[in-house]
Amino acid sequence: TIEKMKLLDSLLTFIDVNLISCLIPMILTLIVIEAFSDDKLPTKKALGLICWIIISYVFVSSIKFIFELVINTSESVFSSRWTGPYYFAYWMMFFFSIILPYTLLFNKLANTYWYVLIIALFIRIGAYLEYFVIVSSSLRRDYDPTDFNEALWPWALDLIMNSLQGFVIAFCLLGLFILLEKRKSLVN
């Protein structure tokens, strides 16, 4: 089971780095294309696929979290997070990253660009709260504030690269759905 957990963790990390971290630029690109395009481009289909990627990722993350709760014998790790000095950030992270994205299961909400954008923002806020909990608890434990300055620079570079990656992925999704529609019309 340890190898399976490592594989699941690697898969979640891959999805997080390549898709979840660039949700906001992907959705913003779809909003801009929908607003300024005269043609009927399949932006709603791309938005639907993005919603299902979010829901699938959150579901697998939830299963992993529950599995770790059941398997982990030392409750001190989780109880210190739930009730420790940064409990507010942990519970906000939990709500934003695990609970709130399940509202995308409602079609009326999932078909609204702005709602999906807000959910993507809350997912990123949850990730940054996790980062805050990790950094602040390590600073509290290690008493070395210079570690925070070293951790800030890669974060800014990641923000720029994720924006670029999200823009490219949104155009690739649109291109994919346009090709599928053309292929469907050629077959009919």
Short mmCIF file of N, CA and C in Angstrom, two decimals:
data_model
loop_
_atom_site.label_atom_id
_atom_site.label_comp_id
_atom_site.label_asym_id
_atom_site.label_seq_id
_atom_site.Cartn_x
_atom_site.Cartn_y
_atom_site.Cartn_z
N THR A 1 0.81 -1.21 0.00
CA THR A 1 0.00 0.00 0.00
C THR A 1 0.85 1.27 0.00
N ILE A 2 2.07 1.19 0.49
CA ILE A 2 2.92 2.38 0.50
C ILE A 2 3.28 2.79 -0.93
N GLU A 3 3.54 1.79 -1.80
CA GLU A 3 3.84 2.12 -3.20
C GLU A 3 2.62 2.74 -3.88
N LYS A 4 1.42 2.23 -3.56
CA LYS A 4 0.21 2.78 -4.14
C LYS A 4 -0.03 4.21 -3.67
N MET A 5 0.26 4.48 -2.39
CA MET A 5 0.10 5.84 -1.88
C MET A 5 1.11 6.79 -2.53
N LYS A 6 2.34 6.30 -2.75
CA LYS A 6 3.34 7.13 -3.43
C LYS A 6 2.92 7.41 -4.86
N LEU A 7 2.37 6.40 -5.53
CA LEU A 7 1.89 6.58 -6.90
C LEU A 7 0.73 7.57 -6.94
N LEU A 8 -0.21 7.44 -6.02
CA LEU A 8 -1.34 8.36 -5.95
C LEU A 8 -0.85 9.77 -5.64
N ASP A 9 0.09 9.90 -4.74
CA ASP A 9 0.64 11.20 -4.40
C ASP A 9 1.36 11.82 -5.60
N SER A 10 2.09 11.01 -6.35
CA SER A 10 2.76 11.50 -7.56
C SER A 10 1.75 11.95 -8.61
N LEU A 11 0.68 11.18 -8.77
CA LEU A 11 -0.37 11.55 -9.73
C LEU A 11 -1.04 12.86 -9.32
N LEU A 12 -1.38 12.99 -8.05
CA LEU A 12 -2.00 14.23 -7.58
C LEU A 12 -1.07 15.42 -7.73
N THR A 13 0.20 15.22 -7.47
CA THR A 13 1.17 16.30 -7.63
C THR A 13 1.28 16.71 -9.09
N PHE A 14 1.30 15.72 -9.99
CA PHE A 14 1.37 16.02 -11.43
C PHE A 14 0.15 16.83 -11.88
N ILE A 15 -1.05 16.40 -11.45
CA ILE A 15 -2.28 17.11 -11.83
C ILE A 15 -2.29 18.50 -11.21
N ASP A 16 -1.85 18.60 -9.96
CA ASP A 16 -1.84 19.89 -9.28
C ASP A 16 -0.90 20.87 -9.96
N VAL A 17 0.29 20.42 -10.30
CA VAL A 17 1.28 21.30 -10.91
C VAL A 17 0.87 21.69 -12.33
N ASN A 18 0.32 20.75 -13.10
CA ASN A 18 0.07 21.02 -14.51
C ASN A 18 -1.33 21.50 -14.84
N LEU A 19 -2.30 21.28 -13.97
CA LEU A 19 -3.67 21.71 -14.29
C LEU A 19 -4.28 22.61 -13.21
N ILE A 20 -4.27 22.15 -11.98
CA ILE A 20 -4.96 22.88 -10.92
C ILE A 20 -4.31 24.23 -10.65
N SER A 21 -3.00 24.29 -10.69
CA SER A 21 -2.32 25.55 -10.39
C SER A 21 -2.52 26.60 -11.48
N CYS A 22 -2.97 26.20 -12.65
CA CYS A 22 -3.19 27.19 -13.71
C CYS A 22 -4.67 27.28 -14.12
N LEU A 23 -5.56 26.99 -13.17
CA LEU A 23 -6.99 27.09 -13.45
C LEU A 23 -7.43 28.53 -13.73
N ILE A 24 -6.95 29.45 -12.93
CA ILE A 24 -7.40 30.84 -13.05
C ILE A 24 -7.08 31.42 -14.42
N PRO A 25 -5.84 31.29 -14.93
CA PRO A 25 -5.60 31.81 -16.29
C PRO A 25 -6.38 31.05 -17.37
N MET A 26 -6.61 29.75 -17.16
CA MET A 26 -7.40 29.00 -18.15
C MET A 26 -8.82 29.55 -18.23
N ILE A 27 -9.44 29.76 -17.07
CA ILE A 27 -10.83 30.24 -17.05
C ILE A 27 -10.90 31.69 -17.55
N LEU A 28 -9.94 32.51 -17.16
CA LEU A 28 -9.93 33.90 -17.65
C LEU A 28 -9.77 33.94 -19.17
N THR A 29 -8.95 33.05 -19.72
CA THR A 29 -8.79 32.98 -21.17
C THR A 29 -10.11 32.61 -21.84
N LEU A 30 -10.82 31.63 -21.25
CA LEU A 30 -12.12 31.25 -21.82
C LEU A 30 -13.13 32.39 -21.73
N ILE A 31 -13.10 33.14 -20.63
CA ILE A 31 -14.02 34.28 -20.49
C ILE A 31 -13.73 35.34 -21.55
N VAL A 32 -12.46 35.64 -21.77
CA VAL A 32 -12.09 36.65 -22.77
C VAL A 32 -12.46 36.18 -24.17
N ILE A 33 -12.21 34.92 -24.47
CA ILE A 33 -12.55 34.40 -25.79
C ILE A 33 -14.06 34.42 -26.00
N GLU A 34 -14.82 34.04 -24.98
CA GLU A 34 -16.29 34.05 -25.08
C GLU A 34 -16.80 35.48 -25.28
N ALA A 35 -16.19 36.45 -24.61
CA ALA A 35 -16.66 37.83 -24.68
C ALA A 35 -16.34 38.49 -26.02
N PHE A 36 -15.17 38.19 -26.59
CA PHE A 36 -14.73 38.92 -27.77
C PHE A 36 -14.81 38.13 -29.07
N SER A 37 -15.28 36.90 -29.02
CA SER A 37 -15.33 36.09 -30.22
C SER A 37 -16.72 36.18 -30.85
N ASP A 38 -16.74 36.41 -32.16
CA ASP A 38 -18.00 36.41 -32.89
C ASP A 38 -18.45 35.00 -33.23
N ASP A 39 -17.48 34.13 -33.45
CA ASP A 39 -17.79 32.74 -33.77
C ASP A 39 -18.28 32.03 -32.52
N LYS A 40 -19.02 30.97 -32.77
CA LYS A 40 -19.46 30.13 -31.65
C LYS A 40 -18.38 29.10 -31.38
N LEU A 41 -17.47 29.45 -30.51
CA LEU A 41 -16.42 28.52 -30.13
C LEU A 41 -16.90 27.68 -28.95
N PRO A 42 -16.40 26.47 -28.82
CA PRO A 42 -16.89 25.57 -27.76
C PRO A 42 -16.29 25.87 -26.38
N THR A 43 -16.43 27.13 -25.94
CA THR A 43 -15.87 27.50 -24.64
C THR A 43 -16.63 26.85 -23.49
N LYS A 44 -17.94 26.64 -23.66
CA LYS A 44 -18.72 25.98 -22.59
C LYS A 44 -18.30 24.53 -22.41
N LYS A 45 -17.96 23.87 -23.50
CA LYS A 45 -17.48 22.49 -23.40
C LYS A 45 -16.13 22.44 -22.69
N ALA A 46 -15.26 23.40 -23.01
CA ALA A 46 -13.96 23.46 -22.34
C ALA A 46 -14.15 23.76 -20.86
N LEU A 47 -15.10 24.65 -20.54
CA LEU A 47 -15.40 24.95 -19.13
C LEU A 47 -15.94 23.71 -18.42
N GLY A 48 -16.77 22.95 -19.10
CA GLY A 48 -17.29 21.71 -18.51
C GLY A 48 -16.19 20.71 -18.23
N LEU A 49 -15.24 20.59 -19.14
CA LEU A 49 -14.11 19.68 -18.91
C LEU A 49 -13.26 20.16 -17.73
N ILE A 50 -13.05 21.46 -17.64
CA ILE A 50 -12.30 22.01 -16.51
C ILE A 50 -13.02 21.71 -15.20
N CYS A 51 -14.34 21.86 -15.18
CA CYS A 51 -15.12 21.55 -13.97
C CYS A 51 -14.95 20.09 -13.56
N TRP A 52 -14.99 19.19 -14.52
CA TRP A 52 -14.83 17.77 -14.20
C TRP A 52 -13.40 17.44 -13.77
N ILE A 53 -12.44 18.15 -14.29
CA ILE A 53 -11.06 17.97 -13.81
C ILE A 53 -10.97 18.40 -12.35
N ILE A 54 -11.58 19.53 -12.01
CA ILE A 54 -11.58 20.00 -10.63
C ILE A 54 -12.27 19.00 -9.71
N ILE A 55 -13.46 18.55 -10.11
CA ILE A 55 -14.22 17.62 -9.27
C ILE A 55 -13.46 16.31 -9.09
N SER A 56 -12.88 15.78 -10.15
CA SER A 56 -12.12 14.53 -10.06
C SER A 56 -10.91 14.68 -9.16
N TYR A 57 -10.20 15.78 -9.31
CA TYR A 57 -9.02 16.03 -8.48
C TYR A 57 -9.41 16.14 -7.01
N VAL A 58 -10.47 16.87 -6.71
CA VAL A 58 -10.91 17.03 -5.32
C VAL A 58 -11.40 15.70 -4.76
N PHE A 59 -12.07 14.91 -5.57
CA PHE A 59 -12.55 13.61 -5.09
C PHE A 59 -11.38 12.69 -4.72
N VAL A 60 -10.40 12.62 -5.61
CA VAL A 60 -9.24 11.76 -5.33
C VAL A 60 -8.46 12.31 -4.13
N SER A 61 -8.34 13.62 -4.03
CA SER A 61 -7.67 14.21 -2.86
C SER A 61 -8.43 13.91 -1.58
N SER A 62 -9.75 13.94 -1.64
CA SER A 62 -10.57 13.62 -0.46
C SER A 62 -10.38 12.17 -0.04
N ILE A 63 -10.35 11.27 -1.01
CA ILE A 63 -10.13 9.85 -0.71
C ILE A 63 -8.76 9.66 -0.07
N LYS A 64 -7.75 10.33 -0.63
CA LYS A 64 -6.40 10.24 -0.07
C LYS A 64 -6.37 10.77 1.36
N PHE A 65 -7.05 11.88 1.60
CA PHE A 65 -7.09 12.48 2.93
C PHE A 65 -7.75 11.53 3.93
N ILE A 66 -8.88 10.94 3.54
CA ILE A 66 -9.58 10.00 4.43
C ILE A 66 -8.72 8.76 4.67
N PHE A 67 -8.08 8.29 3.63
CA PHE A 67 -7.20 7.12 3.76
C PHE A 67 -6.05 7.41 4.73
N GLU A 68 -5.46 8.60 4.62
CA GLU A 68 -4.38 8.96 5.54
C GLU A 68 -4.88 9.09 6.97
N LEU A 69 -6.12 9.56 7.13
CA LEU A 69 -6.68 9.66 8.48
C LEU A 69 -6.86 8.28 9.10
N VAL A 70 -7.32 7.33 8.29
CA VAL A 70 -7.56 5.98 8.80
C VAL A 70 -6.25 5.25 9.06
N ILE A 71 -5.30 5.38 8.14
CA ILE A 71 -4.05 4.64 8.23
C ILE A 71 -3.10 5.25 9.26
N ASN A 72 -3.05 6.57 9.32
CA ASN A 72 -2.06 7.23 10.19
C ASN A 72 -2.37 6.93 11.65
N THR A 73 -1.43 6.32 12.32
CA THR A 73 -1.65 5.94 13.71
C THR A 73 -1.34 7.07 14.67
N SER A 74 -0.49 8.00 14.26
CA SER A 74 -0.19 9.11 15.16
C SER A 74 -1.18 10.24 14.89
N GLU A 75 -2.11 10.40 15.79
CA GLU A 75 -3.14 11.43 15.62
C GLU A 75 -2.59 12.83 15.87
N SER A 76 -1.41 12.91 16.42
CA SER A 76 -0.86 14.22 16.76
C SER A 76 -0.67 15.11 15.53
N VAL A 77 -0.38 14.48 14.38
CA VAL A 77 -0.16 15.26 13.16
C VAL A 77 -1.45 16.00 12.77
N PHE A 78 -2.55 15.28 12.72
CA PHE A 78 -3.80 15.90 12.31
C PHE A 78 -4.42 16.74 13.42
N SER A 79 -4.37 16.26 14.64
CA SER A 79 -4.99 17.03 15.72
C SER A 79 -4.24 18.33 15.97
N SER A 80 -2.93 18.34 15.76
CA SER A 80 -2.20 19.60 15.93
C SER A 80 -2.55 20.58 14.82
N ARG A 81 -2.87 20.08 13.66
CA ARG A 81 -3.29 20.98 12.58
C ARG A 81 -4.70 21.51 12.84
N TRP A 82 -5.59 20.66 13.31
CA TRP A 82 -6.98 21.07 13.53
C TRP A 82 -7.15 22.00 14.70
N THR A 83 -6.32 21.83 15.73
CA THR A 83 -6.50 22.60 16.95
C THR A 83 -5.29 23.43 17.32
N GLY A 84 -4.27 23.43 16.50
CA GLY A 84 -3.03 24.14 16.80
C GLY A 84 -3.17 25.65 16.66
N PRO A 85 -2.06 26.36 16.70
CA PRO A 85 -2.11 27.83 16.64
C PRO A 85 -2.58 28.38 15.29
N TYR A 86 -2.51 27.58 14.25
CA TYR A 86 -2.93 28.02 12.91
C TYR A 86 -4.17 27.26 12.45
N TYR A 87 -5.02 26.91 13.40
CA TYR A 87 -6.22 26.12 13.08
C TYR A 87 -7.14 26.84 12.11
N PHE A 88 -7.24 28.18 12.23
CA PHE A 88 -8.12 28.94 11.35
C PHE A 88 -7.70 28.78 9.88
N ALA A 89 -6.40 28.82 9.63
CA ALA A 89 -5.90 28.66 8.25
C ALA A 89 -6.12 27.24 7.77
N TYR A 90 -5.95 26.27 8.66
CA TYR A 90 -6.15 24.87 8.26
C TYR A 90 -7.61 24.62 7.90
N TRP A 91 -8.53 25.11 8.72
CA TRP A 91 -9.94 24.88 8.43
C TRP A 91 -10.41 25.65 7.20
N MET A 92 -9.88 26.84 6.98
CA MET A 92 -10.21 27.58 5.75
C MET A 92 -9.65 26.84 4.54
N MET A 93 -8.43 26.33 4.66
CA MET A 93 -7.83 25.56 3.58
C MET A 93 -8.68 24.33 3.27
N PHE A 94 -9.11 23.64 4.31
CA PHE A 94 -9.94 22.44 4.15
C PHE A 94 -11.25 22.78 3.45
N PHE A 95 -11.90 23.85 3.87
CA PHE A 95 -13.17 24.24 3.26
C PHE A 95 -12.99 24.68 1.82
N PHE A 96 -11.99 25.53 1.56
CA PHE A 96 -11.78 26.05 0.21
C PHE A 96 -11.32 24.99 -0.77
N SER A 97 -10.48 24.06 -0.31
CA SER A 97 -9.88 23.09 -1.23
C SER A 97 -10.62 21.77 -1.33
N ILE A 98 -11.38 21.40 -0.31
CA ILE A 98 -12.03 20.09 -0.30
C ILE A 98 -13.55 20.19 -0.40
N ILE A 99 -14.17 21.07 0.34
CA ILE A 99 -15.63 21.12 0.42
C ILE A 99 -16.25 21.97 -0.71
N LEU A 100 -15.78 23.19 -0.86
CA LEU A 100 -16.37 24.14 -1.81
C LEU A 100 -16.37 23.67 -3.26
N PRO A 101 -15.33 23.01 -3.77
CA PRO A 101 -15.36 22.59 -5.18
C PRO A 101 -16.47 21.59 -5.52
N TYR A 102 -17.01 20.90 -4.53
CA TYR A 102 -18.11 19.97 -4.81
C TYR A 102 -19.38 20.69 -5.25
N THR A 103 -19.45 22.00 -5.07
CA THR A 103 -20.62 22.73 -5.56
C THR A 103 -20.65 22.75 -7.09
N LEU A 104 -19.55 22.40 -7.73
CA LEU A 104 -19.53 22.33 -9.19
C LEU A 104 -20.33 21.14 -9.72
N LEU A 105 -20.79 20.28 -8.84
CA LEU A 105 -21.66 19.18 -9.28
C LEU A 105 -23.04 19.68 -9.70
N PHE A 106 -23.39 20.88 -9.30
CA PHE A 106 -24.65 21.49 -9.74
C PHE A 106 -24.42 22.14 -11.10
N ASN A 107 -25.14 21.66 -12.11
CA ASN A 107 -24.91 22.12 -13.49
C ASN A 107 -25.10 23.61 -13.66
N LYS A 108 -26.08 24.17 -12.97
CA LYS A 108 -26.34 25.60 -13.12
C LYS A 108 -25.13 26.42 -12.66
N LEU A 109 -24.48 25.98 -11.60
CA LEU A 109 -23.29 26.68 -11.12
C LEU A 109 -22.08 26.38 -11.99
N ALA A 110 -21.96 25.14 -12.43
CA ALA A 110 -20.79 24.74 -13.22
C ALA A 110 -20.77 25.37 -14.61
N ASN A 111 -21.91 25.80 -15.11
CA ASN A 111 -21.98 26.42 -16.43
C ASN A 111 -21.76 27.93 -16.40
N THR A 112 -21.50 28.47 -15.22
CA THR A 112 -21.27 29.90 -15.07
C THR A 112 -19.77 30.16 -14.96
N TYR A 113 -19.24 30.91 -15.91
CA TYR A 113 -17.80 31.17 -15.95
C TYR A 113 -17.31 31.81 -14.65
N TRP A 114 -18.04 32.81 -14.18
CA TRP A 114 -17.59 33.56 -13.01
C TRP A 114 -17.61 32.70 -11.75
N TYR A 115 -18.59 31.80 -11.64
CA TYR A 115 -18.63 30.94 -10.46
C TYR A 115 -17.44 29.96 -10.46
N VAL A 116 -17.14 29.41 -11.62
CA VAL A 116 -16.01 28.48 -11.72
C VAL A 116 -14.70 29.24 -11.44
N LEU A 117 -14.63 30.49 -11.89
CA LEU A 117 -13.45 31.31 -11.60
C LEU A 117 -13.32 31.55 -10.10
N ILE A 118 -14.43 31.83 -9.43
CA ILE A 118 -14.40 32.04 -7.98
C ILE A 118 -13.97 30.76 -7.26
N ILE A 119 -14.47 29.62 -7.70
CA ILE A 119 -14.06 28.35 -7.10
C ILE A 119 -12.56 28.13 -7.31
N ALA A 120 -12.07 28.43 -8.51
CA ALA A 120 -10.63 28.29 -8.78
C ALA A 120 -9.81 29.22 -7.88
N LEU A 121 -10.32 30.43 -7.67
CA LEU A 121 -9.63 31.36 -6.76
C LEU A 121 -9.60 30.80 -5.34
N PHE A 122 -10.72 30.25 -4.89
CA PHE A 122 -10.75 29.68 -3.54
C PHE A 122 -9.85 28.46 -3.41
N ILE A 123 -9.73 27.67 -4.47
CA ILE A 123 -8.81 26.54 -4.43
C ILE A 123 -7.38 27.04 -4.29
N ARG A 124 -7.01 28.10 -5.02
CA ARG A 124 -5.67 28.67 -4.89
C ARG A 124 -5.46 29.28 -3.50
N ILE A 125 -6.49 29.95 -2.98
CA ILE A 125 -6.38 30.49 -1.62
C ILE A 125 -6.14 29.36 -0.63
N GLY A 126 -6.84 28.24 -0.82
CA GLY A 126 -6.61 27.08 0.04
C GLY A 126 -5.19 26.57 -0.06
N ALA A 127 -4.64 26.56 -1.27
CA ALA A 127 -3.25 26.12 -1.44
C ALA A 127 -2.28 27.09 -0.77
N TYR A 128 -2.56 28.40 -0.89
CA TYR A 128 -1.69 29.37 -0.24
C TYR A 128 -1.82 29.32 1.28
N LEU A 129 -3.01 28.99 1.78
CA LEU A 129 -3.17 28.81 3.23
C LEU A 129 -2.37 27.60 3.71
N GLU A 130 -2.35 26.56 2.88
CA GLU A 130 -1.53 25.40 3.23
C GLU A 130 -0.05 25.80 3.27
N TYR A 131 0.37 26.57 2.31
CA TYR A 131 1.74 27.08 2.27
C TYR A 131 2.03 27.91 3.52
N PHE A 132 1.06 28.76 3.89
CA PHE A 132 1.20 29.58 5.09
C PHE A 132 1.36 28.73 6.34
N VAL A 133 0.53 27.69 6.46
CA VAL A 133 0.60 26.82 7.64
C VAL A 133 1.97 26.12 7.69
N ILE A 134 2.44 25.64 6.55
CA ILE A 134 3.72 24.94 6.53
C ILE A 134 4.87 25.90 6.89
N VAL A 135 4.89 27.06 6.25
CA VAL A 135 5.99 28.01 6.50
C VAL A 135 5.93 28.55 7.92
N SER A 136 4.75 28.97 8.36
CA SER A 136 4.67 29.57 9.70
C SER A 136 4.94 28.55 10.79
N SER A 137 4.48 27.32 10.60
CA SER A 137 4.78 26.31 11.64
C SER A 137 6.26 25.94 11.64
N SER A 138 6.89 25.93 10.46
CA SER A 138 8.33 25.63 10.44
C SER A 138 9.13 26.79 11.03
N LEU A 139 8.70 28.03 10.77
CA LEU A 139 9.38 29.17 11.38
C LEU A 139 9.21 29.15 12.90
N ARG A 140 8.02 28.77 13.33
CA ARG A 140 7.75 28.70 14.77
C ARG A 140 8.61 27.60 15.42
N ARG A 141 8.75 26.51 14.69
CA ARG A 141 9.51 25.38 15.23
C ARG A 141 11.02 25.62 15.14
N ASP A 142 11.48 26.15 14.00
CA ASP A 142 12.93 26.28 13.77
C ASP A 142 13.51 27.63 14.20
N TYR A 143 12.68 28.63 14.35
CA TYR A 143 13.12 29.98 14.71
C TYR A 143 14.14 30.53 13.73
N ASP A 144 13.93 30.29 12.44
CA ASP A 144 14.86 30.78 11.42
C ASP A 144 14.08 31.55 10.36
N PRO A 145 13.89 32.86 10.54
CA PRO A 145 13.07 33.63 9.59
C PRO A 145 13.71 33.81 8.23
N THR A 146 14.98 33.49 8.04
CA THR A 146 15.61 33.64 6.73
C THR A 146 15.09 32.60 5.75
N ASP A 147 14.51 31.50 6.24
CA ASP A 147 13.97 30.47 5.35
C ASP A 147 12.82 31.00 4.52
N PHE A 148 12.06 31.95 5.06
CA PHE A 148 10.90 32.47 4.34
C PHE A 148 11.32 33.25 3.10
N ASN A 149 12.40 34.02 3.17
CA ASN A 149 12.85 34.79 2.01
C ASN A 149 13.29 33.88 0.87
N GLU A 150 13.88 32.75 1.19
CA GLU A 150 14.29 31.82 0.16
C GLU A 150 13.10 31.13 -0.49
N ALA A 151 12.01 30.99 0.23
CA ALA A 151 10.83 30.31 -0.30
C ALA A 151 9.94 31.23 -1.11
N LEU A 152 10.14 32.55 -1.03
CA LEU A 152 9.26 33.49 -1.71
C LEU A 152 9.57 33.63 -3.20
N TRP A 153 10.83 33.60 -3.60
CA TRP A 153 11.19 33.79 -5.00
C TRP A 153 10.62 32.71 -5.92
N PRO A 154 10.74 31.42 -5.60
CA PRO A 154 10.15 30.42 -6.50
C PRO A 154 8.64 30.56 -6.62
N TRP A 155 7.98 31.08 -5.60
CA TRP A 155 6.54 31.27 -5.64
C TRP A 155 6.17 32.29 -6.72
N ALA A 156 6.90 33.38 -6.81
CA ALA A 156 6.63 34.40 -7.82
C ALA A 156 6.89 33.87 -9.23
N LEU A 157 7.95 33.11 -9.40
CA LEU A 157 8.25 32.52 -10.70
C LEU A 157 7.17 31.50 -11.09
N ASP A 158 6.70 30.73 -10.13
CA ASP A 158 5.62 29.77 -10.39
C ASP A 158 4.35 30.47 -10.84
N LEU A 159 4.05 31.62 -10.26
CA LEU A 159 2.86 32.36 -10.63
C LEU A 159 2.90 32.78 -12.10
N ILE A 160 4.05 33.25 -12.55
CA ILE A 160 4.21 33.67 -13.95
C ILE A 160 4.12 32.47 -14.89
N MET A 161 4.80 31.39 -14.54
CA MET A 161 4.80 30.21 -15.40
C MET A 161 3.41 29.55 -15.44
N ASN A 162 2.71 29.52 -14.33
CA ASN A 162 1.37 28.94 -14.32
C ASN A 162 0.40 29.76 -15.15
N SER A 163 0.56 31.07 -15.16
CA SER A 163 -0.29 31.92 -15.99
C SER A 163 -0.08 31.60 -17.47
N LEU A 164 1.17 31.51 -17.86
CA LEU A 164 1.49 31.18 -19.25
C LEU A 164 0.98 29.79 -19.61
N GLN A 165 1.19 28.84 -18.72
CA GLN A 165 0.74 27.47 -18.96
C GLN A 165 -0.79 27.39 -19.06
N GLY A 166 -1.50 28.13 -18.20
CA GLY A 166 -2.96 28.13 -18.25
C GLY A 166 -3.49 28.70 -19.55
N PHE A 167 -2.85 29.75 -20.04
CA PHE A 167 -3.22 30.35 -21.32
C PHE A 167 -3.06 29.34 -22.45
N VAL A 168 -1.95 28.63 -22.47
CA VAL A 168 -1.68 27.64 -23.52
C VAL A 168 -2.66 26.46 -23.42
N ILE A 169 -2.91 25.99 -22.22
CA ILE A 169 -3.83 24.85 -22.04
C ILE A 169 -5.25 25.22 -22.48
N ALA A 170 -5.70 26.45 -22.17
CA ALA A 170 -7.03 26.88 -22.59
C ALA A 170 -7.15 26.88 -24.11
N PHE A 171 -6.14 27.37 -24.80
CA PHE A 171 -6.18 27.35 -26.27
C PHE A 171 -6.11 25.93 -26.81
N CYS A 172 -5.35 25.07 -26.17
CA CYS A 172 -5.28 23.67 -26.60
C CYS A 172 -6.63 22.97 -26.41
N LEU A 173 -7.31 23.26 -25.28
CA LEU A 173 -8.64 22.68 -25.07
C LEU A 173 -9.62 23.16 -26.13
N LEU A 174 -9.60 24.44 -26.41
CA LEU A 174 -10.49 24.96 -27.46
C LEU A 174 -10.17 24.34 -28.81
N GLY A 175 -8.89 24.23 -29.13
CA GLY A 175 -8.50 23.59 -30.38
C GLY A 175 -8.96 22.15 -30.45
N LEU A 176 -8.85 21.43 -29.35
CA LEU A 176 -9.30 20.05 -29.30
C LEU A 176 -10.80 19.94 -29.56
N PHE A 177 -11.58 20.79 -28.90
CA PHE A 177 -13.03 20.73 -29.10
C PHE A 177 -13.44 21.20 -30.49
N ILE A 178 -12.72 22.13 -31.09
CA ILE A 178 -13.01 22.55 -32.47
C ILE A 178 -12.72 21.40 -33.43
N LEU A 179 -11.58 20.72 -33.22
CA LEU A 179 -11.26 19.57 -34.07
C LEU A 179 -12.29 18.46 -33.92
N LEU A 180 -12.74 18.21 -32.70
CA LEU A 180 -13.76 17.18 -32.49
C LEU A 180 -15.08 17.53 -33.16
N GLU A 181 -15.46 18.81 -33.12
CA GLU A 181 -16.68 19.23 -33.79
C GLU A 181 -16.56 19.12 -35.31
N LYS A 182 -15.41 19.49 -35.86
CA LYS A 182 -15.20 19.36 -37.31
C LYS A 182 -15.21 17.90 -37.74
N ARG A 183 -14.59 17.05 -36.93
CA ARG A 183 -14.58 15.62 -37.25
C ARG A 183 -15.99 15.05 -37.19
N LYS A 184 -16.77 15.48 -36.21
CA LYS A 184 -18.15 15.04 -36.07
C LYS A 184 -18.99 15.48 -37.27
N SER A 185 -18.76 16.72 -37.75
CA SER A 185 -19.52 17.20 -38.90
C SER A 185 -19.09 16.48 -40.19
N LEU A 186 -17.81 16.11 -40.29
CA LEU A 186 -17.36 15.36 -41.47
C LEU A 186 -17.93 13.95 -41.49
N VAL A 187 -18.06 13.33 -40.34
CA VAL A 187 -18.60 11.97 -40.26
C VAL A 187 -20.09 11.98 -40.61
N ASN A 188 -20.80 13.01 -40.16
CA ASN A 188 -22.25 13.09 -40.45
C ASN A 188 -22.44 13.52 -41.86
#
